[in-house]
Short mmCIF file of C-alpha atoms and ligand atoms in Angstrom, two decimals:
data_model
loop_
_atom_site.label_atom_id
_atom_site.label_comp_id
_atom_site.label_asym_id
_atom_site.label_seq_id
_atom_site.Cartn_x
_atom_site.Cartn_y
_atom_site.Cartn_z
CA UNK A 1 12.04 84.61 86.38
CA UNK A 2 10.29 83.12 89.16
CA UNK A 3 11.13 84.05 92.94
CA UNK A 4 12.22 80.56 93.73
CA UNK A 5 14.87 80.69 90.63
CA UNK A 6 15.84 84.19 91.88
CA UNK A 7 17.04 83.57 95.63
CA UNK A 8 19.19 80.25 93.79
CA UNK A 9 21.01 82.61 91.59
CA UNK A 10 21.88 85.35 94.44
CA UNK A 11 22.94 82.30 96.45
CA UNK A 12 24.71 80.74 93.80
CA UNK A 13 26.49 84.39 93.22
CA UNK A 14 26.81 84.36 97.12
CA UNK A 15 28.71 81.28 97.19
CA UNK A 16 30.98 82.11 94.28
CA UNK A 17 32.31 85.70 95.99
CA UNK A 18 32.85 83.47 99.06
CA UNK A 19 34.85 81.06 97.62
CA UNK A 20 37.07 83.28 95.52
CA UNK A 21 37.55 85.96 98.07
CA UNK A 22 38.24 82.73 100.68
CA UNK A 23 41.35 81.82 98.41
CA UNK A 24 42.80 85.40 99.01
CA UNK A 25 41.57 86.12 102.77
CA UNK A 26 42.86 82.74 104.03
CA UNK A 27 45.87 83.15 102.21
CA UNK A 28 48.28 84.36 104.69
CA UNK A 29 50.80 86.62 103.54
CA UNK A 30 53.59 85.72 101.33
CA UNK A 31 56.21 86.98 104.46
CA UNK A 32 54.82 84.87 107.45
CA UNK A 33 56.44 81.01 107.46
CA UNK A 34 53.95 78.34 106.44
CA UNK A 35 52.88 76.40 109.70
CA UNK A 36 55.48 73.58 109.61
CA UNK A 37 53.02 70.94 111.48
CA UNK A 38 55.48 70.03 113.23
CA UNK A 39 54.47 68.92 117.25
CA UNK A 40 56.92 70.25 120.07
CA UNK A 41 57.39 68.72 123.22
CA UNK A 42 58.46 69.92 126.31
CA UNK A 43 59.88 67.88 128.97
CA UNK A 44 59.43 70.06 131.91
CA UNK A 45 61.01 68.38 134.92
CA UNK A 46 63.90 68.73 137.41
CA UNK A 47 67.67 67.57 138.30
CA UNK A 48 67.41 63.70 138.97
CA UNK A 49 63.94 62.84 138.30
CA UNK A 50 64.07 60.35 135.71
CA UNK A 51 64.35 63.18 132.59
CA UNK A 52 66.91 61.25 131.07
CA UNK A 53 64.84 58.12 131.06
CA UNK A 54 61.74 60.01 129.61
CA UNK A 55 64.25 61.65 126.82
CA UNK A 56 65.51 58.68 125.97
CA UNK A 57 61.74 57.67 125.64
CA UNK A 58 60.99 60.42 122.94
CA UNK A 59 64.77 60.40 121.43
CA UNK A 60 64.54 56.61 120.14
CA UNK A 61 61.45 57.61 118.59
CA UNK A 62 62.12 57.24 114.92
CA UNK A 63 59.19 60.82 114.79
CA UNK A 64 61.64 62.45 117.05
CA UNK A 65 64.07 64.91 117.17
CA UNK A 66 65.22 65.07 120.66
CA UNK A 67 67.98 67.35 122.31
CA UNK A 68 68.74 67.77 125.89
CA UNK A 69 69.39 70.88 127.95
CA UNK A 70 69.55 73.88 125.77
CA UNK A 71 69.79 75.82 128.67
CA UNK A 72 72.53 74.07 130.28
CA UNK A 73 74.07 76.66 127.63
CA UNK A 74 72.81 79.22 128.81
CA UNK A 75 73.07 79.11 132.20
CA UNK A 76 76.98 77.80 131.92
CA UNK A 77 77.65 81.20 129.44
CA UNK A 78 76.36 84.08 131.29
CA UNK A 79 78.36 85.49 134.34
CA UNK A 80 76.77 85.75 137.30
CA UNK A 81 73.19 84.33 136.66
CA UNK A 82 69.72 84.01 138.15
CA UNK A 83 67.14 81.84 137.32
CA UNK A 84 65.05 85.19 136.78
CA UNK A 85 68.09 86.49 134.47
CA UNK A 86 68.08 83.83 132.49
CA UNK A 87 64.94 82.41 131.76
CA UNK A 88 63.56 84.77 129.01
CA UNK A 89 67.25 83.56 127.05
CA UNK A 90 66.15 80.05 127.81
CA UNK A 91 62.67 80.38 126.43
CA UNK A 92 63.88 82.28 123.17
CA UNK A 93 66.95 79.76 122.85
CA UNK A 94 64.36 76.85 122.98
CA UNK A 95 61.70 78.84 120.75
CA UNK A 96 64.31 78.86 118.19
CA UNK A 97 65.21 75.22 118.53
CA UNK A 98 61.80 73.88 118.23
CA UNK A 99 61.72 75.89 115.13
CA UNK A 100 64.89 74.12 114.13
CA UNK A 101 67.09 77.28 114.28
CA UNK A 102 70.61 76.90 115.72
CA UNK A 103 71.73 80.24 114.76
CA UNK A 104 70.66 81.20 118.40
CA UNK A 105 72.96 79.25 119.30
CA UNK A 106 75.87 80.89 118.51
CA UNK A 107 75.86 83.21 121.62
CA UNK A 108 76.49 80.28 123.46
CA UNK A 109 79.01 78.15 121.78
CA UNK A 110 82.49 78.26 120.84
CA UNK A 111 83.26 80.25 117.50
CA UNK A 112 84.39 76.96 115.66
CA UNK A 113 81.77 75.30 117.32
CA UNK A 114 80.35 71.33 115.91
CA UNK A 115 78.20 68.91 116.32
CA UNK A 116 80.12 67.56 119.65
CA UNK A 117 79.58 71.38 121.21
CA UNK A 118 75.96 70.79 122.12
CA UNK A 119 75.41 69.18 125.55
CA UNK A 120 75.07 65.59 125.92
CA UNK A 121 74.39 65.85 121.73
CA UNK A 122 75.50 61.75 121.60
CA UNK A 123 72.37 60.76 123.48
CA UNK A 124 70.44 62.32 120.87
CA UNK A 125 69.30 59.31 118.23
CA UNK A 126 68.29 61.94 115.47
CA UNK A 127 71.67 63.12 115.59
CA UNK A 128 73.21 59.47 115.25
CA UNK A 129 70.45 58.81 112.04
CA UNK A 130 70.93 60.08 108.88
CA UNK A 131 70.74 62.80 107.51
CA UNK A 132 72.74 64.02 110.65
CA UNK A 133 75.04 60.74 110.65
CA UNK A 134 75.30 57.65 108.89
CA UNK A 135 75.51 55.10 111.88
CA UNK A 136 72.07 54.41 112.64
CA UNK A 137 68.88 53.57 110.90
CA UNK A 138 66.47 56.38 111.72
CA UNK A 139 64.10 53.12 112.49
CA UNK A 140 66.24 51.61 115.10
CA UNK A 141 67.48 52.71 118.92
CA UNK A 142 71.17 54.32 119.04
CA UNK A 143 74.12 53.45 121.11
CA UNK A 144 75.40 56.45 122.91
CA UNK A 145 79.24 54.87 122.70
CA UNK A 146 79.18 54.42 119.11
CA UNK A 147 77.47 57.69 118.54
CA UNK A 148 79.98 59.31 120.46
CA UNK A 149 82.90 58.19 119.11
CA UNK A 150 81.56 58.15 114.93
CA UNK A 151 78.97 60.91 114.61
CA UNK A 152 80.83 64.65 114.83
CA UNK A 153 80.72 67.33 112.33
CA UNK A 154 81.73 70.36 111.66
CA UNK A 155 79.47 73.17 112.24
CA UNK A 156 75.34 72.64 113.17
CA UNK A 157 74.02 72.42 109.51
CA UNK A 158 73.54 69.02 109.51
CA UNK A 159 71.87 69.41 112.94
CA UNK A 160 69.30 71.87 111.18
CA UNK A 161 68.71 69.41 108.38
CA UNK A 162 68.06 66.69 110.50
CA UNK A 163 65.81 68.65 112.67
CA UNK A 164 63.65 69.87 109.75
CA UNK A 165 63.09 66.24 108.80
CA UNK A 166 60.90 65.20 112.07
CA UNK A 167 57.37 65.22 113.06
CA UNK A 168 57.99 66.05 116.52
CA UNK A 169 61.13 68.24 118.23
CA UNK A 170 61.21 67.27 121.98
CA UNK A 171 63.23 69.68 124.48
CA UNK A 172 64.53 68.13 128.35
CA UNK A 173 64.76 71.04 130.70
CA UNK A 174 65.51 71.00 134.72
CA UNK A 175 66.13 74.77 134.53
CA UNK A 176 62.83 75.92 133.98
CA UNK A 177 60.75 77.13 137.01
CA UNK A 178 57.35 78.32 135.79
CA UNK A 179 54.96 78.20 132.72
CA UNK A 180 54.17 82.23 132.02
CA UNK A 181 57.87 82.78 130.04
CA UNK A 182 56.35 79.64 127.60
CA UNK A 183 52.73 81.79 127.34
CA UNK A 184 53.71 83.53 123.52
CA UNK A 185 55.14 79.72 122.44
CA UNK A 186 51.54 78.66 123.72
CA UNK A 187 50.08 81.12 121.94
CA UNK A 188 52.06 81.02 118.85
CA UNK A 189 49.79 79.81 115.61
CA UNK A 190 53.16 78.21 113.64
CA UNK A 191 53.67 75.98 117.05
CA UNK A 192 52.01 73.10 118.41
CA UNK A 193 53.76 73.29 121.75
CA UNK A 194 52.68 70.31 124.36
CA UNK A 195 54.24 70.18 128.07
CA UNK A 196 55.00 66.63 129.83
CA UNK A 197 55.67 68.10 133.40
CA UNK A 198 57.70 65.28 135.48
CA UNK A 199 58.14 64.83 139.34
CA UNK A 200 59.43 62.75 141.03
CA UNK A 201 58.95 61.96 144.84
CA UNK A 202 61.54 64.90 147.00
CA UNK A 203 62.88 62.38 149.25
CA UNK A 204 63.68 60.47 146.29
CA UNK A 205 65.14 63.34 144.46
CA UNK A 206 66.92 64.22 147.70
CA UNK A 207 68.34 61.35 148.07
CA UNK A 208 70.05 61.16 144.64
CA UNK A 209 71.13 64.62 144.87
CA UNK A 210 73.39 63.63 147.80
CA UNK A 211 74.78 61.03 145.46
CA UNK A 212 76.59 63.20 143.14
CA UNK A 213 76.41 66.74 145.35
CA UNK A 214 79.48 67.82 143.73
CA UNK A 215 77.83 68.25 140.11
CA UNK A 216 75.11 70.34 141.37
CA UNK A 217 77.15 73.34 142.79
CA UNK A 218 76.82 76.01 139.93
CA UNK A 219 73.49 75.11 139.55
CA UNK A 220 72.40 75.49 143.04
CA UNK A 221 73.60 78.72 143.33
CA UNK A 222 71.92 80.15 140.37
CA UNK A 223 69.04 78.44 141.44
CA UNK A 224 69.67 79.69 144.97
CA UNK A 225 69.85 83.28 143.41
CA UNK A 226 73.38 83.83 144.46
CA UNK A 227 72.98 84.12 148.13
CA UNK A 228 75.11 82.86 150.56
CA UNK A 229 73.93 79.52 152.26
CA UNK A 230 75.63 77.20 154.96
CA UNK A 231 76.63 74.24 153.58
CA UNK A 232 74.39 72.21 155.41
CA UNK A 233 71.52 73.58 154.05
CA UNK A 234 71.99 74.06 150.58
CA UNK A 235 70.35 71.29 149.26
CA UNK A 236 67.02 71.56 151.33
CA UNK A 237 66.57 75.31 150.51
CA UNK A 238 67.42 74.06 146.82
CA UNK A 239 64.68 71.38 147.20
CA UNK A 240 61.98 74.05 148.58
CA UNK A 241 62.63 76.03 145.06
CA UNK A 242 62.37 72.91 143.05
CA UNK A 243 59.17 72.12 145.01
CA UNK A 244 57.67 75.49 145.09
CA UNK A 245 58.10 75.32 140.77
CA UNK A 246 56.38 72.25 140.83
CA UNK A 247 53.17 74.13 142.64
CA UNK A 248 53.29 76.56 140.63
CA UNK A 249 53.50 74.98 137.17
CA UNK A 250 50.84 72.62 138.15
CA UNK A 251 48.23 74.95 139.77
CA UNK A 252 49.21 77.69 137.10
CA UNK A 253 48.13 74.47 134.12
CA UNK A 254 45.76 72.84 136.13
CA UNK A 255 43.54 74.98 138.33
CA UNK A 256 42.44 78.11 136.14
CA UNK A 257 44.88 77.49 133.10
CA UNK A 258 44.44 80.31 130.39
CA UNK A 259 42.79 79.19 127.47
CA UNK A 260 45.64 78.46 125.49
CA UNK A 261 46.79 76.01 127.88
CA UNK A 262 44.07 73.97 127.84
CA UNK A 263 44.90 69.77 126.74
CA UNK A 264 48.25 71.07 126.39
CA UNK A 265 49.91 70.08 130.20
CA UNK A 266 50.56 66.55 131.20
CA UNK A 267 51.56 65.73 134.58
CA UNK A 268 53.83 62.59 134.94
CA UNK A 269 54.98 61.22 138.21
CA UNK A 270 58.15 58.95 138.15
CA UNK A 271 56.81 56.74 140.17
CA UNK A 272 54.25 55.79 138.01
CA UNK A 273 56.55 55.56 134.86
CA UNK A 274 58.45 52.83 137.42
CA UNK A 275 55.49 50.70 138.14
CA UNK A 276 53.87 50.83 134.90
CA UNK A 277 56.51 51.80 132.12
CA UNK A 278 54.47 50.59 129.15
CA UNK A 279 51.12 52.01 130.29
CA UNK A 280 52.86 55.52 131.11
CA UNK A 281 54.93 55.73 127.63
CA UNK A 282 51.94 54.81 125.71
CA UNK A 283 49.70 57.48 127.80
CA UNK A 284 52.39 59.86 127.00
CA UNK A 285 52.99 59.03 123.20
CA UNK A 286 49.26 59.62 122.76
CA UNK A 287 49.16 62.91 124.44
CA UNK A 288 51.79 64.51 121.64
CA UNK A 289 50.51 61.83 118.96
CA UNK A 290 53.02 59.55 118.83
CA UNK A 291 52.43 55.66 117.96
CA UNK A 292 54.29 52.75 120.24
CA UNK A 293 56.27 50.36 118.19
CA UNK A 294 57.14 47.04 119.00
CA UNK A 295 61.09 47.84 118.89
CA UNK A 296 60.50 50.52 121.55
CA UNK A 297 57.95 48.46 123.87
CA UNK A 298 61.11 45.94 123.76
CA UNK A 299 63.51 48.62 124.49
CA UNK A 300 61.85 50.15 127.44
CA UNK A 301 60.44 46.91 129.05
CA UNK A 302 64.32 46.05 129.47
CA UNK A 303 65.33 49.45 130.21
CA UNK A 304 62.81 49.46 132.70
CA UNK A 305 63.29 45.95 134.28
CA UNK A 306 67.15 45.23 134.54
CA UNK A 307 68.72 44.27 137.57
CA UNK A 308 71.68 46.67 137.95
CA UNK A 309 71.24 49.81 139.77
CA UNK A 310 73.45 52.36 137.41
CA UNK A 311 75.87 55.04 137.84
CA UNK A 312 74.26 58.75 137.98
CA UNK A 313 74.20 60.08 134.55
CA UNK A 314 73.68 57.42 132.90
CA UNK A 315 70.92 55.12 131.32
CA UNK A 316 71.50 51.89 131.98
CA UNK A 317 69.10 49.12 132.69
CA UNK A 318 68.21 48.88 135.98
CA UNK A 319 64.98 48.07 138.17
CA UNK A 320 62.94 51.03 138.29
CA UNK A 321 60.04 49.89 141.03
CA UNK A 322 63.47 49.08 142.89
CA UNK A 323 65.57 52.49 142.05
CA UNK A 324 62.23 54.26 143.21
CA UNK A 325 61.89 53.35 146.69
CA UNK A 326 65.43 53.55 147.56
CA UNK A 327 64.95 56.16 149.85
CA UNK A 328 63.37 54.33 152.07
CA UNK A 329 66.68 52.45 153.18
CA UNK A 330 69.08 54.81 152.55
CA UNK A 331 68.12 57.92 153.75
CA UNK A 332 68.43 58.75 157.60
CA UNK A 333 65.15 59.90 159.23
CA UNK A 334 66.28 63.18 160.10
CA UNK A 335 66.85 64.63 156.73
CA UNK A 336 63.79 62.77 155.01
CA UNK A 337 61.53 64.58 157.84
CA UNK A 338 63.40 67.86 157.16
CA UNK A 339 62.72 67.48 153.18
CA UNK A 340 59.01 66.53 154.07
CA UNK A 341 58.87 70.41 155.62
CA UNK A 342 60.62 72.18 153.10
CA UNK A 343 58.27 70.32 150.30
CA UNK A 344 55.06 69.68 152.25
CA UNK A 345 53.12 71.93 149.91
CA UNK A 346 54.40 69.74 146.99
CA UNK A 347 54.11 66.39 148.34
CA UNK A 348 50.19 66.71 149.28
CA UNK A 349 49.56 67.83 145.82
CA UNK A 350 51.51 65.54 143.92
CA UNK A 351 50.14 62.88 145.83
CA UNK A 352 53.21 61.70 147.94
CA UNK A 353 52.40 60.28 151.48
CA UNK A 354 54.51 61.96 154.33
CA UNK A 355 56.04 59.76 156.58
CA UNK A 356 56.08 60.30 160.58
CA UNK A 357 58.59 58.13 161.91
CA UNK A 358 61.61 56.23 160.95
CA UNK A 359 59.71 52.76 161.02
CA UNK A 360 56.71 54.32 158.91
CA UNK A 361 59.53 54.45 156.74
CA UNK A 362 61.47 51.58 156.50
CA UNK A 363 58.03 49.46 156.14
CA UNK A 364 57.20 48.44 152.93
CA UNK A 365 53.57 50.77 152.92
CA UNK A 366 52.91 52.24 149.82
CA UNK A 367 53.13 56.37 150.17
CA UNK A 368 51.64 57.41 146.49
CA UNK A 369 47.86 58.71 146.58
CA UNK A 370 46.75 57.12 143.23
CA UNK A 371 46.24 59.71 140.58
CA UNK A 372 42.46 60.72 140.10
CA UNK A 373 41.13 63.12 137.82
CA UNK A 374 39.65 64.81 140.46
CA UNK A 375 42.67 65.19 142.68
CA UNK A 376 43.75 67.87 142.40
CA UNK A 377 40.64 70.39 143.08
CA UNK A 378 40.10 68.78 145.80
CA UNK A 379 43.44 69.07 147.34
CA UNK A 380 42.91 73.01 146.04
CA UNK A 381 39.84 73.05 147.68
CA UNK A 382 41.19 71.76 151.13
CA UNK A 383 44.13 74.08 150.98
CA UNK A 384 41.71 76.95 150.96
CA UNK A 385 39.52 75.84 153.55
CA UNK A 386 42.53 75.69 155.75
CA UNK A 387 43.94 79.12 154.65
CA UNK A 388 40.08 80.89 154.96
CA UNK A 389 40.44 79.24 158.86
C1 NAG B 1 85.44 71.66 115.32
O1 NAG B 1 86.10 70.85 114.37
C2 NAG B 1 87.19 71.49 113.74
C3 NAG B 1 87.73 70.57 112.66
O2 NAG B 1 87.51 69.23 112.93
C4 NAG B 1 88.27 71.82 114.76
O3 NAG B 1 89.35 72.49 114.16
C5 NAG B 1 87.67 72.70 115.85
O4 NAG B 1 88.59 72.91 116.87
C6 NAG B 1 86.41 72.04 116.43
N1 NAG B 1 85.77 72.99 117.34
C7 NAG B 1 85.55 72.73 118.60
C8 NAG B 1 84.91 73.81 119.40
O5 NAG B 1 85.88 71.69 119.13
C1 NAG B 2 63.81 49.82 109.23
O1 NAG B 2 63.74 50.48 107.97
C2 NAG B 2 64.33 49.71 106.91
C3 NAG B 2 64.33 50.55 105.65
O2 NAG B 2 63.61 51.73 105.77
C4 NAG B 2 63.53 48.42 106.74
O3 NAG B 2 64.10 47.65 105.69
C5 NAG B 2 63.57 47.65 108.06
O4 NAG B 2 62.76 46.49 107.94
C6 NAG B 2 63.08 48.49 109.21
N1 NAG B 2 63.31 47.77 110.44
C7 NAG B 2 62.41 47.69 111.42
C8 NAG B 2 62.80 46.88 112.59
O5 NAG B 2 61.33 48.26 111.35
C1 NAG B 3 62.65 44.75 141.23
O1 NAG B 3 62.46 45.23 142.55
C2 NAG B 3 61.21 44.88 143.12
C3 NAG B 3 61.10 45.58 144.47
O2 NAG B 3 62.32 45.79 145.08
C4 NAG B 3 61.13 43.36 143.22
O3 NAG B 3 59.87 42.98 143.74
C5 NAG B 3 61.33 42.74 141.83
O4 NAG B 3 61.37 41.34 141.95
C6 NAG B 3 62.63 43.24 141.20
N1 NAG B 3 62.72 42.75 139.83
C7 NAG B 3 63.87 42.29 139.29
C8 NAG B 3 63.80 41.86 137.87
O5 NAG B 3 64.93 42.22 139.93
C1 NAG B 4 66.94 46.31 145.05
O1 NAG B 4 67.26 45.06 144.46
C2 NAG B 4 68.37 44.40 145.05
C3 NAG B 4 68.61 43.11 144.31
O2 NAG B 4 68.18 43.17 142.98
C4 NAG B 4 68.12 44.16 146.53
O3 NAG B 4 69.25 43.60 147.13
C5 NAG B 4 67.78 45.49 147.21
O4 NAG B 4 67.43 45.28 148.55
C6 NAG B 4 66.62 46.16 146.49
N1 NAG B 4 66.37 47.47 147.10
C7 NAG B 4 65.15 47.92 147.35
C8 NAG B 4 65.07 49.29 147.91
O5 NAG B 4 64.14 47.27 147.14
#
């Protein structure tokens, strides 16, 4: 046997102990679930920022299981709550779901709990489609009404099924205030676990607060951590949380995010979505791999162009360049400068243009900073000049 024939046989042997030891290494235990492939989405954002539109977005996907608010469960079961209490229950409540598991939540349900027990569960298409419900084709967008009124059952098994039948599970949260409680989803090798992080301009968010106060009480107080607050000022010290979580999440993804965070945060201003709805979605679908359809570029163009301007709570067609900017005539000067303070931090980093008097804002001048890619080290980098001074 020559030398040349030699070294081809111990390779050839070489390859063949690869390969069949390869089919046992790689095999991963018989115990550990098979990755599902499954994509999940979170919709990280806050109380009147245009979630619902952006759900809405995912949940007439026909890829998409979407449900809103699993921690509106949470937060409305256990006594006495903090944000801090309650956020590792959040996080393993929406762990679960993603995985389509509602066992978890039993906790937080009625015993004889259905369909109709989960919050807001009508605005969820996949649970108007089949195999959930009969009413609509899993190919076409969903009336909440209809749902409403046709698609209850008994129990959450056909919510499971349904679940396990979709590419992508999409979460809405507003009570989520940082990104290190997520870290072991992110890390996770059965999930695939992508962030859409929405804000939405304070005085805006301000402003629509003030619309429907009332609803916001229990929340605010968790969110306030319990303490007593005048009246008065509630809603700005409420505001300086929500803007001190958008900081945070953003710097925490975006400055010196850990490895496993990397291509997985997206940041999405409302006011964007408003001004360019299609572009936006279609940015956004392609971050979680998604693919537009024509029904849904329909859908949202009217959603998105309409002429009414919509009770709270509700999606409804309206103008959305027009529902943006209403601030700007309807909020007195005093409290839009006192929201500027509380959220100044937030505003120069999400790119939103302080105002300095009450004609700067009445006039029309546009007050976003355009999104760059290099945006935001350099507002980083400015911050810590000023802090070094
Ligand atoms: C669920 O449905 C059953 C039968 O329709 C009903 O008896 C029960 O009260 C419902 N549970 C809740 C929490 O509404
Ligand atoms: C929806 O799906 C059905 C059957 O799967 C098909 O016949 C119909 O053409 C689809 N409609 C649209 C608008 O894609
Ligand atoms: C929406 O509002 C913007 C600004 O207020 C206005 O320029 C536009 O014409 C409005 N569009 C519709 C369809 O009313
Ligand atoms: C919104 O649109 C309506 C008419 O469609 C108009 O009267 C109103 O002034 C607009 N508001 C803003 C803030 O542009």
């Amino acid at each position: 046997m020559n030398l040349k024939r030699l070294i081809f046989l111990l390779l050839l042997q070489g390859l063949v102990v690869v390969l069949f030891y390869g089919r046992y290494v790689h095999h991963k235990p018989p115990d550990t679930p098979p990755s599902t492939g499954k994509v999940h989405v979170l919709v990280l954002s806050s109380w009147r920022s245009g979630s619902s539109f952006m759900g809405q977005v995912f949940s007439q996907h026909p890829s998409v299981f979407y449900l809103m608010e699993p921690a509106w469960h949470v937060w409305f079961t256990v006594k006495s709550p903090t944000v801090r209490l309650l956020r590792m229950a959040v996080r393993d409540v929406m762990r679960s779901i993603f995985q389509c598991d509602f066992s978890v939540m039993d906790s937080y349900l009625p015993e004889q709990h259905n369909v109709s027990s989960l919050f807001m569960w009508s605005h969820s298409r996949a649970l108007c489609s089949p195999p959930a419900c009969p009413l609509t084709p899993r190919n076409q967008t969903s009336s909440q009404p209809q749902c409403f009124q046709k698609c209850d059952a008994r129990g959450l098994q056909k919510v499971e099924e349904a679940c396990g039948t979709y590419s992508h599970v999409v979460l809405k949260e507003v009570r989520f205030f940082e990104l290190e409680s997520l870290y072991p989803l992110l890390k996770d090798p059965n999930m695939d676990l992508r962030i859409i992080h929405l804000v939405r301009d304070p005085r805006a968010v301000l402003r629509s607060r003030e619309e429907s106060a009332s609803s916001f009480y229990k929340d605010s107080s968790i969110v306030l951590g319990q303490r007593k607050v005048a009246a008065a000022e509630v809603q700005y010290q409420v505001m300086q949380e929500i803007c001190r979580s958008h900081v945070r999440i953003n710097e925490r993804a975006v400055l010196k995010p850990p490895p496993f965070l990397k291509g997985r945060y997206k940041l999405v201003r409302y006011e964007d979505v408003a001004r360019s709805p299609l572009k936006e979605v279609n940015d956004i679908y392609e971050f979680v791999g998604l693919g537009m359809t024509p029904q849904l570029e329909d859908w949202i163009y009217t959603l998105t162009h309409g002429k009414g301007k919509g009770p709270a709570f509700q999606i409804t067609s309206r103008n959305a360049t027009n529902v943006s900017q209403a601030w700007r005539t309807m909020l007195p000067y005093s409290k839009v400068k006192r929201v500027q303070e509380v959220c100044e931090g937030a505003m120069s980093l999400l790119g939103y243009k302080t105002v300095k008097s009450e004609k700067e804002q009445r006039l029309g001048i546009d007050l976003l900073v355009p999104q760059g890619p290099y945006q935001f080290s350099w507002v980083s980098t400015k911050k810590e000049h000023k802090s070094k001074r």
